[in-house]
């Protein structure tokens, strides 16, 4: 075995060379940050991270997040050298998820595990999808919160099941994005002492020097968030790095930021400290020179010197293996003493639902006055939460308005213990106060979900505009986060156009991998929650009204269980051969029912289709869909108090869409609805016009 | 005249009473912040703001922005008492824009100028639309930057045309939102000494005490951004407030934050300092008690004591009138000495274009290899900028990638002078470095636009997800900001799904008031800029490729000027009676042209319709639209490398959409395009299938 110091250097330079080679071979990628921050990450993994490469899904592992996702080549090199295996035995072909040398050689090519930016679920060892800046650090806060909650909830004296740390490597870009400020402020407030951000401070952005635009005092800023701040003046100094990580481990009352001064493209004689080193291959000659500087063989590509992988295995691997083995024993003892709690943990890790989770779901009697779907949702949420301890969440300072508070003596606030006695909170609390930080909130709940919890996040529908980047990544990661968006249309009333969503529904529906649900009444809300709770591989957006909507008479109309098909026939012509189809979602369904009843009196046969989820409906058989929306019936009216964009899919080109084509209006809800034509009379008129139009088209 | 101190108190309490009464009568609104922050705002307006109520559009006025837009009743009361008149003589019925007592009495009712949140363009004196938190403060940074640019560009010795200040009142919610962190960091970097944020620190959020989630040290945070921070321990102390504003005026090297400790619902005996005071009417009894506390008549509503309006007129009005009159004289002198510059200022303020702005627009010869539309756009932008001094902007750290740099010795960087000599910058620079702060960037350019400049902002299309809230407000305000979004599809290649936009195009198209343009080749880019530059009342999103696209042979196909209709027939069957329509935008247009040529060889008559802007096309006559897309031709194929969402509008239910239904793929662009079927062969197959399908439908 080579000497320790020399050995460290060889390992670090191997990380650098592999990263350079991967980028060079791909003719694409970001070599500079891997070269500069290799020692920072190496030191963490080799000396501190408790991580078992044989089981990268061990629940109590330390997390490492590459928030600077463009430095993916570094992460892949690290995963390869550490021998990180398949992510989970539940995958069909798990071995294929582990990074191989061939994957590094096919960096950024179709099929490679080494994608341009790290993708959760695609590559074993990638804890969360990163690349869009700020997302990784915000997710890391969610993971740290999850650890605090798991520890507070499940640990028992002498049985510390959860005590892991969360590390995130971030760049100046992460620091500049607003989401990181939101997340850092929240993390400081919550005193997340298990959270460590490592800021790779290389002074270079895509446009040039960070002096061009980023001259704030980052250390002072994080101190203002109540973080501990440590500094490393030279990324190549493993001694300083070690000391900084030890400072983090010794800090028990706040998160830690380690600011590491590094040099982008370190070792490349012409490109170090230049913006060119950020996002372009160095070129073969510069790679040669850098390798010479590193004492690597400039004629070799993808070279892994003898002993390097063994060294990784002996350090990371051994420490992780030992810790994991001890944990397994601990868990066995725990399971013996607390079988119910152990079962909860196992169920949660498998994204299961506890037995009886839906035993107490309410059922709502018909009621023409009805109640707001945010209200019924609050009741359903509480009914499920009482039976599922790891269902938890909160709102972006809108819990009273979104009705997302878990009520009862059992549920406190999630707060740092001690300091917040007066807030009746500790880390066992299940009500989370995210503050007016929608973007961080959505990334944080993704982090909580990635740690096994079943979190929800809530705000007004309009504020999805603040957090779309985080929503998108939750869909890309295929994790079952629950997003609750209330005040879902112009009918929120007086707050006016600034708060009235128009394009937001269409925007969410256009997004891949997301289930959007806009239930029509209290009983559809029950069914929506029933469906959402059973999702395991995608997030859902539950879209709810501020205003009361009638609870439909399900004896008279079809049962709300039809929601499970995405869309269903709610009311029909007696002969099941209607003259016109009335399509609607959410609060506009009862409007269509009113029109239907009126049309019936006039002898006009209408069918009302409630369409709470287009995505679920699209997944039904063609037969079912044709049964609900018979292709032969062209007279169609769609009613939704939102942008009509996208409705042509169901109305066809000859149909009619009653939607909103402009921004809204500040006035009481009923007046607003009137002004925009959301009244039965307009639906009736449109239905008549449609019948006439398509009748004459046929007779022509 | 009553005594000064007493008089101040009567005026402040009148602001409070009017605000309470407006909310009470509306049964809706936010009384608490107006009650708490009335003295803060009163002191600013009465003693400092240089603002002429007779001409609220005077270009050198100080700006006051109510970033805490929910406190709108306070602003309206202030506008009414100050006698702010019609916003602009160019409005048809300008007087109607001014706030009257009747408007206050119809707060939050349809037609009132006193909408739920302040709406720019609807109410005279509202400088920008606010309500969604963080937006107002970010816009204020843009206004402060605009002032710095205008002053540096147009002021001459002894002719200081521009020297105004920008004030923004903000809440804890503004402070928590990430956009405010981005904006504040940028403002500190740029040393905007003309910017003053006033933080109404009332310790209460919707969920309760700010201690629940917001315990950072705001003063230290802003100091870390290199701001000056002043404190006022009691909002009711006009002496302290005066001193703080004077500190701001005396600070010449950085922006100022004034932290004012106030009490939400001040004076309401049971609701002061409670969350209930935030967003609900106080109730008649509590209003009575508060009025008693204020020494107002509890039996009167909307009472304005004698002398109050006169006092406002004597203070704000007189100071503003004097300053404005002096400025008019100054401007006359200036116009005599610098007629060209004066003409520029006038042209800019009227949202005009300088003569000859489009004289040097390039024209691109046919070229099968072509160039990326981001490249051609960069050339066009530079050609226009050379002729229009107030066209300026930049990117969120992506200028080299988005090709949005103004090149040439004339253009430096916009930077604080002195400190940034090495960056070759000063406040006259026209290249802006926004940093990785997309959200703030979009609000900042709105602020610049509201001050008369013609700004653009740029990033990758995927990052619209970071800034949708600011984009939406620019559309709601109907201001002609130019947004440039490059890397517009999966064809950006190796960066992979994290960076590949799928839903973003549909999302933007679903948004009211926004022009979306996705030009097909270099010459369409020219026409897109030509159209965009002529917009005066709405923002535009220009969607551009990373990869090269062929420059179409315009002798063979229709001229690119067809873009001005939104969609046009690019290539047609000889008899103008095609068998199938091929619809596409951007990079997929040349794909359709290739398919068209192949189909032609096979004797199949196709029409290619380039559809760069749906919004513009929808505004054409029915006749034109039917001519482009004849209703009788049902065989239709739409091709766009994005979510198919919304395309049914043009394909009908029987058409075919070649789109992307999932997230993308990390691989070279050509491979990605292949994997997702963006090749002529797929278009040809779809065209054949469509022809067959609709032929058989007819024959059946």
PDB file of C-alpha atoms in Angstrom, chain B residues 35 92 168 249 255 279 325 359-360 527 609:
ATOM      1  CA  UNK B  35     -53.006  50.750  10.933  1.00  0.00           C
ATOM      2  CA  UNK B  92     -59.168  58.208 -22.888  1.00  0.00           C
ATOM      3  CA  UNK B 168     -40.486  50.320  -1.169  1.00  0.00           C
ATOM      4  CA  UNK B 249     -30.575  60.469   1.908  1.00  0.00           C
ATOM      5  CA  UNK B 255     -28.849  51.054  -0.580  1.00  0.00           C
ATOM      6  CA  UNK B 279     -56.371  39.642   6.685  1.00  0.00           C
ATOM      7  CA  UNK B 325     -41.809  73.066 -12.062  1.00  0.00           C
ATOM      8  CA  UNK B 359     -32.483  50.209 -40.847  1.00  0.00           C
ATOM      9  CA  UNK B 360     -29.742  47.704 -40.306  1.00  0.00           C
ATOM     10  CA  UNK B 527     -39.271  39.323 -38.262  1.00  0.00           C
ATOM     11  CA  UNK B 609     -47.623  26.065 -41.874  1.00  0.00           C
TER      12      UNK B 609
END
